[in-house]
PDB file of C-alpha atoms in Angstrom:
ATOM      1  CA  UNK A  10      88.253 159.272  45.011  1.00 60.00           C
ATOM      2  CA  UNK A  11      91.499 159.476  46.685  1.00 56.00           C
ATOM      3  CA  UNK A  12      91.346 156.723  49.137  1.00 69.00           C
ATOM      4  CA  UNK A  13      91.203 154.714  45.954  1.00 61.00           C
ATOM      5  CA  UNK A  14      88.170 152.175  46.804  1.00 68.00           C
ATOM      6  CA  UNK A  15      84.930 154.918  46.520  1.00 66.00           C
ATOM      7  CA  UNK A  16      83.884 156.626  43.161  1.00 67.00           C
ATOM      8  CA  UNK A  17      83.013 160.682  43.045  1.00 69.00           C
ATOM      9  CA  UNK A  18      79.688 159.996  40.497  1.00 64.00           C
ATOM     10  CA  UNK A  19      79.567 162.842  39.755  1.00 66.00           C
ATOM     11  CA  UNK A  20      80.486 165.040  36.674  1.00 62.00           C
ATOM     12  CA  UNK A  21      81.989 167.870  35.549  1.00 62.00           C
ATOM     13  CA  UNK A  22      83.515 168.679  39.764  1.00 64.00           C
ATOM     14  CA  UNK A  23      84.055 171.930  40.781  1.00 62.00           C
ATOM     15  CA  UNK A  24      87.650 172.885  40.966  1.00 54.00           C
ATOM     16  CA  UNK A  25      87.767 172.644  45.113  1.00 51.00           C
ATOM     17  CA  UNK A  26      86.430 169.285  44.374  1.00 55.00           C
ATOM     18  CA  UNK A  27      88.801 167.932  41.497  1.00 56.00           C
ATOM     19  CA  UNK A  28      91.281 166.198  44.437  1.00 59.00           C
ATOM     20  CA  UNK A  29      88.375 164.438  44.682  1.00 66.00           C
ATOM     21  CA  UNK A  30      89.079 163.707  49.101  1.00 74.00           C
ATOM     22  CA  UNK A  31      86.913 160.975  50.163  1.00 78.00           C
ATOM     23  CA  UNK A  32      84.195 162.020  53.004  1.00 78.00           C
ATOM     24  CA  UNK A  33      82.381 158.716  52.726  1.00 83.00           C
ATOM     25  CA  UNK A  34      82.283 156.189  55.786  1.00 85.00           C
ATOM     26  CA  UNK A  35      84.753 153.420  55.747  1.00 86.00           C
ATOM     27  CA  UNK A  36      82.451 150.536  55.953  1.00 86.00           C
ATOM     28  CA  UNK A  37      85.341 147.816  56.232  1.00 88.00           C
ATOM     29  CA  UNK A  38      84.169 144.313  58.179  1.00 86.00           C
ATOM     30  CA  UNK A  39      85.631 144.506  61.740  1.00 83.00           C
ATOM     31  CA  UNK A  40      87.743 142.071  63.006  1.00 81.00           C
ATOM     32  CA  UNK A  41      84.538 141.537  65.507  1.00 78.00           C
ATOM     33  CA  UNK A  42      82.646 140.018  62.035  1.00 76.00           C
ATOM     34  CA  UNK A  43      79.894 141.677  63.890  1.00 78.00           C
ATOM     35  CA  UNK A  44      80.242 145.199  62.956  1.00 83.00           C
ATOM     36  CA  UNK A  45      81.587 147.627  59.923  1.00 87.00           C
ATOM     37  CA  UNK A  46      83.601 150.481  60.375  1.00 87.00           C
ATOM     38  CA  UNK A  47      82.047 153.613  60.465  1.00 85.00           C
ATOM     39  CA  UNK A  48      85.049 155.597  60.592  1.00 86.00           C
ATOM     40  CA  UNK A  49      85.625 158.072  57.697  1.00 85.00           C
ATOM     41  CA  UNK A  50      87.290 156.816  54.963  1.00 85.00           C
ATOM     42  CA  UNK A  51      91.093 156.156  55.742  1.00 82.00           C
ATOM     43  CA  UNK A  52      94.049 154.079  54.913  1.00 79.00           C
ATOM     44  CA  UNK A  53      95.782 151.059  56.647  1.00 81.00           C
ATOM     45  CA  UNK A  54      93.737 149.120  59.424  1.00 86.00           C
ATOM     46  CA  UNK A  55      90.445 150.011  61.158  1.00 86.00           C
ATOM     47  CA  UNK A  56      90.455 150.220  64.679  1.00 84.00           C
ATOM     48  CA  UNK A  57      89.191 147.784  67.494  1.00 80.00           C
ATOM     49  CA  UNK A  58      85.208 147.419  67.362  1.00 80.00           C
ATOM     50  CA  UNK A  59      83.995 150.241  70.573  1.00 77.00           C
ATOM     51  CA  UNK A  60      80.260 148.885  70.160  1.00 76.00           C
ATOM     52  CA  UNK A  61      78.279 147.786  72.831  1.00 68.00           C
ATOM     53  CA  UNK A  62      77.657 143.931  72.416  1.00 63.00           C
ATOM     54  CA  UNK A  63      73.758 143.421  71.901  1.00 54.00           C
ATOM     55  CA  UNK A  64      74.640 139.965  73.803  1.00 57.00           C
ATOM     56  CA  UNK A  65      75.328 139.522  77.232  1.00 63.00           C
ATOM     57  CA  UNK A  66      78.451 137.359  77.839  1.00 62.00           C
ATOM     58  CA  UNK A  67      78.243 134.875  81.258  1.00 64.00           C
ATOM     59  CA  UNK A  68      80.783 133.706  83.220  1.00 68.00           C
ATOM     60  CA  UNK A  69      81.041 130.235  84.384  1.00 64.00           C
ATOM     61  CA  UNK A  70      79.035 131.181  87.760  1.00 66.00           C
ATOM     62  CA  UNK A  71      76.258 132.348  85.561  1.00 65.00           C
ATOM     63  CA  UNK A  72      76.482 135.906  86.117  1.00 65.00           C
ATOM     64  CA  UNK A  73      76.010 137.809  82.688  1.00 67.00           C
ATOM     65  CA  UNK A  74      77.276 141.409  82.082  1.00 64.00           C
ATOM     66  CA  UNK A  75      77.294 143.267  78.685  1.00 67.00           C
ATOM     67  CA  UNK A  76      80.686 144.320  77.324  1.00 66.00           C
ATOM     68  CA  UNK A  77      82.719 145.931  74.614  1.00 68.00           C
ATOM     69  CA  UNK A  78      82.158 143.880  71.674  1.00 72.00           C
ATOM     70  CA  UNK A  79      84.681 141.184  70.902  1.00 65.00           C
ATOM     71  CA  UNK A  80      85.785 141.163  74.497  1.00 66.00           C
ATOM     72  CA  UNK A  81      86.881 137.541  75.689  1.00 65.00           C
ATOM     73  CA  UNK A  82      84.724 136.202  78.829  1.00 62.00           C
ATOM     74  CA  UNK A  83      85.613 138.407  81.986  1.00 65.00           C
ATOM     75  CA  UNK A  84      87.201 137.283  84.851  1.00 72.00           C
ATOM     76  CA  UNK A  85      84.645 136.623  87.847  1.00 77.00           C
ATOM     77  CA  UNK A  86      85.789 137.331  91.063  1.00 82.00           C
ATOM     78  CA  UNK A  87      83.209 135.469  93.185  1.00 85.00           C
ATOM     79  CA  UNK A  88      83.511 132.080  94.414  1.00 87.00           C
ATOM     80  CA  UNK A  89      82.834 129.019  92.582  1.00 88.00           C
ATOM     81  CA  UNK A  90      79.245 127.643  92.400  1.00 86.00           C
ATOM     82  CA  UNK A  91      79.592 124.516  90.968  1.00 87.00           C
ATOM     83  CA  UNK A  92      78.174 121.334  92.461  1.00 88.00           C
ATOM     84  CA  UNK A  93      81.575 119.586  94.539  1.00 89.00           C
ATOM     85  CA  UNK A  94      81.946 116.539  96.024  1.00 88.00           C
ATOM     86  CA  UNK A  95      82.911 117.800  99.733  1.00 91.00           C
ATOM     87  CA  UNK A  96      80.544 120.034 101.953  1.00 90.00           C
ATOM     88  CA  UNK A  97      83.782 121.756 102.990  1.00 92.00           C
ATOM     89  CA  UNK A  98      83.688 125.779 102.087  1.00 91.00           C
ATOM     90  CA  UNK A  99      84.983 126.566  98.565  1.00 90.00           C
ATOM     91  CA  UNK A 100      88.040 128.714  98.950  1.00 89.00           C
ATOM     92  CA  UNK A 101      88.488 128.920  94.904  1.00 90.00           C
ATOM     93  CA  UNK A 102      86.873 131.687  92.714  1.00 88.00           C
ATOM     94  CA  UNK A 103      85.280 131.022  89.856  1.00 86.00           C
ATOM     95  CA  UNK A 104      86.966 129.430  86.822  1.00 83.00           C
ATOM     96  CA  UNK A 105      86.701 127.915  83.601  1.00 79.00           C
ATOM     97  CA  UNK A 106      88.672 125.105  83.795  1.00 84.00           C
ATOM     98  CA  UNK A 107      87.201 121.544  83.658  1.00 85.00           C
ATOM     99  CA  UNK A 108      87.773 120.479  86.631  1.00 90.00           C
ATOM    100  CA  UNK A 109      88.193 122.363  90.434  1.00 91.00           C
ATOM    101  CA  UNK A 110      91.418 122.693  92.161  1.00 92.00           C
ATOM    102  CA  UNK A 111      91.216 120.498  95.143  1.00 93.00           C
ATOM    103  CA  UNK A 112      90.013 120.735  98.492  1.00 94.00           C
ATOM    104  CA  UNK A 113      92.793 121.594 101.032  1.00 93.00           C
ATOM    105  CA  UNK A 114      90.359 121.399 104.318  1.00 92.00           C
ATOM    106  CA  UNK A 115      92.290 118.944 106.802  1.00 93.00           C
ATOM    107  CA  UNK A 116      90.256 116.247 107.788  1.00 92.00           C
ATOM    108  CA  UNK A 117      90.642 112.785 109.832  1.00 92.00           C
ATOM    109  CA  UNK A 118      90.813 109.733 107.842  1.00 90.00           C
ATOM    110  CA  UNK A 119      91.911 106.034 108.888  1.00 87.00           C
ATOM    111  CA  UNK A 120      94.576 104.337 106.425  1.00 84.00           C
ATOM    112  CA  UNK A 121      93.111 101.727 104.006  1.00 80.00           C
ATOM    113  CA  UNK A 122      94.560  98.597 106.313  1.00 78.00           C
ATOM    114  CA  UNK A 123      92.685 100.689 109.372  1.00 80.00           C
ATOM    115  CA  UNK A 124      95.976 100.570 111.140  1.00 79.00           C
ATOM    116  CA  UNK A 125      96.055 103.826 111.614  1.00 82.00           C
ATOM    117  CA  UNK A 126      94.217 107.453 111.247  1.00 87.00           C
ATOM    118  CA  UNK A 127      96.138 110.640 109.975  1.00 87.00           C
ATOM    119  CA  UNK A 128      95.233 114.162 109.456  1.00 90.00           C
ATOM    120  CA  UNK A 129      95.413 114.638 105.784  1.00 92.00           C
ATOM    121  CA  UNK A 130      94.053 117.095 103.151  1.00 93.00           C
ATOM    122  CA  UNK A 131      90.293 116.275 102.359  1.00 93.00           C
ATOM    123  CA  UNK A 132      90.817 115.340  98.499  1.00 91.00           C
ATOM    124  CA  UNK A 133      93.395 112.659  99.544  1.00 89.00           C
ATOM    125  CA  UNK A 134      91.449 109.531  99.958  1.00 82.00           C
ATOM    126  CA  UNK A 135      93.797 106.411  99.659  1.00 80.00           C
ATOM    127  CA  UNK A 136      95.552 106.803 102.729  1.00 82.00           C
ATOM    128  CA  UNK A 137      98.754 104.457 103.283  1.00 79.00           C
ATOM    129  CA  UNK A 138     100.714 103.208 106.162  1.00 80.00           C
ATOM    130  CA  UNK A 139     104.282 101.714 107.410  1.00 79.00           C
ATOM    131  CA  UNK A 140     102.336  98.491 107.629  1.00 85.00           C
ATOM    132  CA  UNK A 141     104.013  95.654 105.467  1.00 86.00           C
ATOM    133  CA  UNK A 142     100.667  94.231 103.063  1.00 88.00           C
ATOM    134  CA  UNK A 143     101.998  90.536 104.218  1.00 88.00           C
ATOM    135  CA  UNK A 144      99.544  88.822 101.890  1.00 90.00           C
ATOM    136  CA  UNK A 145     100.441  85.916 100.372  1.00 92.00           C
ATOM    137  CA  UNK A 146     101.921  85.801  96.849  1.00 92.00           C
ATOM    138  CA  UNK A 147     101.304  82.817  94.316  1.00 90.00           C
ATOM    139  CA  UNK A 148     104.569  81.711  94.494  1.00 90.00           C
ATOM    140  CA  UNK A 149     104.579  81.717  98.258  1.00 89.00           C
ATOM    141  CA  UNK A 150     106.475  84.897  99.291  1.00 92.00           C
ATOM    142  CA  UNK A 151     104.609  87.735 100.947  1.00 92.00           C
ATOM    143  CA  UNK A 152     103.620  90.950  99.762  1.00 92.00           C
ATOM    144  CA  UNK A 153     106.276  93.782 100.828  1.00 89.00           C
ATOM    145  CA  UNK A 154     104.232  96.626  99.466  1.00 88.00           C
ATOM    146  CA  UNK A 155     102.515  98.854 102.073  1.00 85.00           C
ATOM    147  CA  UNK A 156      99.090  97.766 102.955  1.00 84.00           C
ATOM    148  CA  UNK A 157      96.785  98.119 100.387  1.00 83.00           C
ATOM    149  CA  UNK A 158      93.264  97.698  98.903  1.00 81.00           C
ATOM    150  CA  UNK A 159      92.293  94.938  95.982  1.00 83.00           C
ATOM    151  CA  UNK A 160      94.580  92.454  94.833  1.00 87.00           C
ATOM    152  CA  UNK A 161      98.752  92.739  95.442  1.00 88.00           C
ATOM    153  CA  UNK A 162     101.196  92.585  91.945  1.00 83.00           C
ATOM    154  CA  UNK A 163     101.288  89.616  90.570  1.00 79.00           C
ATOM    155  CA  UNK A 164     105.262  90.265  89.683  1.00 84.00           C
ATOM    156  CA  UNK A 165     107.435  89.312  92.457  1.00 90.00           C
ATOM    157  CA  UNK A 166     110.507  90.823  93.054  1.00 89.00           C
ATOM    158  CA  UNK A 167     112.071  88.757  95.741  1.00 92.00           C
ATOM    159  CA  UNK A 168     115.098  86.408  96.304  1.00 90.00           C
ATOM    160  CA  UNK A 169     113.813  83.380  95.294  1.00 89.00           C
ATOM    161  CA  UNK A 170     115.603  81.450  98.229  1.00 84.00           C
ATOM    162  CA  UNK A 171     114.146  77.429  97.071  1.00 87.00           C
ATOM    163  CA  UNK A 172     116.369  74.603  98.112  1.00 86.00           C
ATOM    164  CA  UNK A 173     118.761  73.365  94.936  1.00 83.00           C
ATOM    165  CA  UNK A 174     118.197  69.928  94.438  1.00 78.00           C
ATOM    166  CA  UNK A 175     121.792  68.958  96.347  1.00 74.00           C
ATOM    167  CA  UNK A 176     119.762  70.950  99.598  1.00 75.00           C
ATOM    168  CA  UNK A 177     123.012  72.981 100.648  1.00 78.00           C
ATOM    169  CA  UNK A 178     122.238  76.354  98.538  1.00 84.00           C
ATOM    170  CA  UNK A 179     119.154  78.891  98.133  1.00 87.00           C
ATOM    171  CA  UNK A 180     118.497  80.438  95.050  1.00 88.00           C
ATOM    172  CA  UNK A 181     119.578  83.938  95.149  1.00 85.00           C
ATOM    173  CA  UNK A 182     117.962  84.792  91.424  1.00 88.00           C
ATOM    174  CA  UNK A 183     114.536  87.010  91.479  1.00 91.00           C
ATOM    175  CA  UNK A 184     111.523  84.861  92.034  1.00 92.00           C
ATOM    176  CA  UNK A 185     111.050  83.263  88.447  1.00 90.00           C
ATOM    177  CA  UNK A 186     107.353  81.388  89.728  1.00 90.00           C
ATOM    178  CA  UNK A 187     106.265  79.113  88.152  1.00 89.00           C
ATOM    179  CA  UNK A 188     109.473  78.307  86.194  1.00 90.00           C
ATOM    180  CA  UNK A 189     112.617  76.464  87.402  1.00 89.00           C
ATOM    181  CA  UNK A 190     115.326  77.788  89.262  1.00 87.00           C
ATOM    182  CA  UNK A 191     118.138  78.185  87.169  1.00 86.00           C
ATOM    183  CA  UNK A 192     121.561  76.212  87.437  1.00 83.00           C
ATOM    184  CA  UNK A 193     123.144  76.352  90.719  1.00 83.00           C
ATOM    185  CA  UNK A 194     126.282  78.098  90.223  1.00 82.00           C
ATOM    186  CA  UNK A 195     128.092  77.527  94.365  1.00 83.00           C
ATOM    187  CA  UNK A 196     130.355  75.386  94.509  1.00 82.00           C
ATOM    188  CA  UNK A 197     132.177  72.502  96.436  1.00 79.00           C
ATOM    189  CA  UNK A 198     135.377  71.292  97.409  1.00 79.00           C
ATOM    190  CA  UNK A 199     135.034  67.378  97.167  1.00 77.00           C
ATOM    191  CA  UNK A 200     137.360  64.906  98.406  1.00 76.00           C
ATOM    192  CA  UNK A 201     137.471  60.998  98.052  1.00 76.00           C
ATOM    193  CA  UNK A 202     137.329  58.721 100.906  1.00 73.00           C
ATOM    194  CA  UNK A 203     140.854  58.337 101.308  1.00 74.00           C
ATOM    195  CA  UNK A 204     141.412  62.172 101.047  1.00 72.00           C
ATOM    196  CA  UNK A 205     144.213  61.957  98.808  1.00 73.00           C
ATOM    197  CA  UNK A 206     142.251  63.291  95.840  1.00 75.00           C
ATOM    198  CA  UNK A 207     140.358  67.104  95.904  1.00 79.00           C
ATOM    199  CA  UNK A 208     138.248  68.630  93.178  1.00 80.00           C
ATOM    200  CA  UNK A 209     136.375  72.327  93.023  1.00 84.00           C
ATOM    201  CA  UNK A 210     133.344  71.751  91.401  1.00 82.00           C
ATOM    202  CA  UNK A 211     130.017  73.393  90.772  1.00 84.00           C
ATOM    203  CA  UNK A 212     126.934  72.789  92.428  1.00 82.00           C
ATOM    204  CA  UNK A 213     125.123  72.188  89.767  1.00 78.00           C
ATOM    205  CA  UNK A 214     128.119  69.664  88.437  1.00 78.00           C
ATOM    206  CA  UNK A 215     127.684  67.567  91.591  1.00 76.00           C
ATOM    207  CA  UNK A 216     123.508  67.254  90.599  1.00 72.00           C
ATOM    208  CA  UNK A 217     124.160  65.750  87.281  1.00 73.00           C
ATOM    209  CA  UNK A 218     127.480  63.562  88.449  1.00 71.00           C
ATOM    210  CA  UNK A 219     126.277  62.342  91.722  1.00 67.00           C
ATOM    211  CA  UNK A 220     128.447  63.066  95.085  1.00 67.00           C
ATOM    212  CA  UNK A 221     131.281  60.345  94.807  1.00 64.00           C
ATOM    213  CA  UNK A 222     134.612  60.955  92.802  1.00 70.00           C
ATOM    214  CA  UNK A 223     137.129  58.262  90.997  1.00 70.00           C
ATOM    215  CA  UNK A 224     140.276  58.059  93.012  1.00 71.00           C
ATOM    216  CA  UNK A 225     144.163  58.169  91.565  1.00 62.00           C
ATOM    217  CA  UNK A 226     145.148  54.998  90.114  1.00 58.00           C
ATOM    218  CA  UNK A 227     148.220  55.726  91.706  1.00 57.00           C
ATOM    219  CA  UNK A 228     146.412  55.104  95.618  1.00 59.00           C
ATOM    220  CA  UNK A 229     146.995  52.890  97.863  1.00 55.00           C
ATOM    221  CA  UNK A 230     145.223  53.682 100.896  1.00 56.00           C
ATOM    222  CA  UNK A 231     144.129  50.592 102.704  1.00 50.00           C
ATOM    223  CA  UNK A 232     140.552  51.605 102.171  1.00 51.00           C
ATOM    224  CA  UNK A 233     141.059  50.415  98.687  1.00 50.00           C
ATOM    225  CA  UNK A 234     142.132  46.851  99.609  1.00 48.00           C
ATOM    226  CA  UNK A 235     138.310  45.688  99.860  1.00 46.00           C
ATOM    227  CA  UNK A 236     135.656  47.266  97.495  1.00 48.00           C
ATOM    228  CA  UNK A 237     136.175  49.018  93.923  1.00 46.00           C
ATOM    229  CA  UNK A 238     138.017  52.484  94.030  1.00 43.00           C
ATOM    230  CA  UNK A 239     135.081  54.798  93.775  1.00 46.00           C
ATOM    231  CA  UNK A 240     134.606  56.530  96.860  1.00 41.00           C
ATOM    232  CA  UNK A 241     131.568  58.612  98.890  1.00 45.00           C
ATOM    233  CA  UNK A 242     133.189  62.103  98.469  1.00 45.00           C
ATOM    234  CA  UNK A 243     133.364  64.676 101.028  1.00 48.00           C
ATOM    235  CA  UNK A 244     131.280  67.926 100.644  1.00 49.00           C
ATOM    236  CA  UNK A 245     132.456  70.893 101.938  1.00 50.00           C
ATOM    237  CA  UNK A 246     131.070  74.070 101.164  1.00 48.00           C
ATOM    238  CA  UNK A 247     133.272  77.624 100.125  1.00 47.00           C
ATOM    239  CA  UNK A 248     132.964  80.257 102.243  1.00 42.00           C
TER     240      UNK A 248
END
C-alpha cells in the first residue's frame, strides 16, 4: 500500500485501485502504552491518546476523578487532609510534597531559659533570648552563647586571661584548655640595683633567667662595696 507498512492482498486490482491508498487503521502503540491508534493510516506521529482512562486517578486528599488518558495527577484545590501536628486550621491546599508547609498561626510561647515569652509563629519551637547561657565551661570560663537547652560547646573561644608564671601578664591567646599557655611574649624594662645598667627583655626571658641582672664591670656604685655584683633587678612593665 502506499503508506508503505500495510499490504493490498489482493490480486489482479482494479485500475481505481492500482495506487493502492491505504484505508486501514493505523494501529501504532500510543505514547500512553495503553492504547493503539485508531486513526486511519497516516504518516509522521500519531496524536495524543483522547481515551477515557478506565482508571480513576486520586489526588493526595483521596478524591479520585477519571481523566483523559495519560493525564498527570490533577491539581486539587481543597485543603489538605493530612494528619498535622498542630490543631491550628490548615490554610494550605492539598499537595504532593512530602512534607507540609508550616504553620504560620501566632501563638505564645516562653523562651527555652523561661526568661521570657514571645509571640512567635506556631512551627517555631526553640525559642531564644538576650539572656547570656552563663554556664560554666571546663576550662572555667562561662558560656556566652544565648541561653540554651542540653549541654553548651565544648570549644571555647575566649581570651584565655591565666596568670604567666612571672604574675604581671594575662594570656591574651584563645582558651587552649587543657594545654599550656604559650610563651609570654610582654616585656620588661629591667634595671640593676644600682640603676646604672637597663635591659628590654621578654617576659618569658625573665621566667627562664630569673629577675636579677649582672652589672658593668666598669661600676662602682657603693652598693657594690659589700656583696658580689649581681643585683635584684627592677621590673617595670611597657605601656
Amino acid at each position: 500500500m502506499n503508506c508503505g507498512r500495510h499490504q493490498c492482498g489482493k490480486h489482479n486490482c482494479a485500475e481505481q485501485e492500482m495506487a493502492h491508498l491505504c484505508n486501514k487503521k493505523c494501529m501504532k502503540r500510543l505514547p500512553c502504552g495503553s492504547h493503539d491508534c485508531d486513526q486511519p493510516c497516516h504518516s509522521g506521529d500519531c496524536k495524543e491518546c483522547t481515551k477515557t482512562s478506565i482508571k480513576k486517578l486520586s489526588c493526595d486528599c483521596g478524591e479520585e476523578v477519571r481523566v483523559q488518558c495519560g493525564a498527570i495527577t490533577p491539581e486539587c484545590k481543597k485543603r489538605c487532609a493530612r494528619v498535622h501536628a498542630c490543631a491550628h486550621q490548615v490554610t494550605h491546599t492539598c499537595h504532593n510534597k512530602e512534607t507540609c508547609p508550616p504553620c504560620y498561626a501566632q501563638v505564645q510561647r516562653t523562651c527555652v531559659g523561661g526568661h521570657d515569652t514571645s509571640t512567635v509563629y506556631c512551627y517555631e519551637d526553640k525559642i531564644t533570648c538576650n539572656v547570656m547561657c552563663g554556664k560554666p565551661l571546663p576550662c572555667g570560663h562561662k558560656c556566652q552563647e544565648e541561653y540554651h537547652n542540653g549541654i553548651c560547646k565544648k570549644e571555647c573561644k575566649q581570651h584565655c586571661l591565666i596568670k604567666c608564671k612571672n604574675g604581671s601578664h594575662n594570656c591574651v591567646a584563645t582558651c587552649h584548655y587543657p594545654h599550656k599557655c604559650p610563651s609570654c611574649k610582654e616585656t620588661f624594662i629591667l634595671k640593676c640595683k644600682c640603676g646604672n645598667k637597663e635591659q628590654r627583655a621578654l617576659c618569658s626571658f625573665v621566667q627562664s633567667n630569673g629577675k636579677t641582672l649582672q652589672c658593668g664591670t666598669g661600676c662602682t656604685a657603693q652598693v657594690h662595696s659589700t656583696q658580689p655584683r649581681r643585683f635584684v633587678l627592677f621590673l617595670k612593665t611597657t605601656a
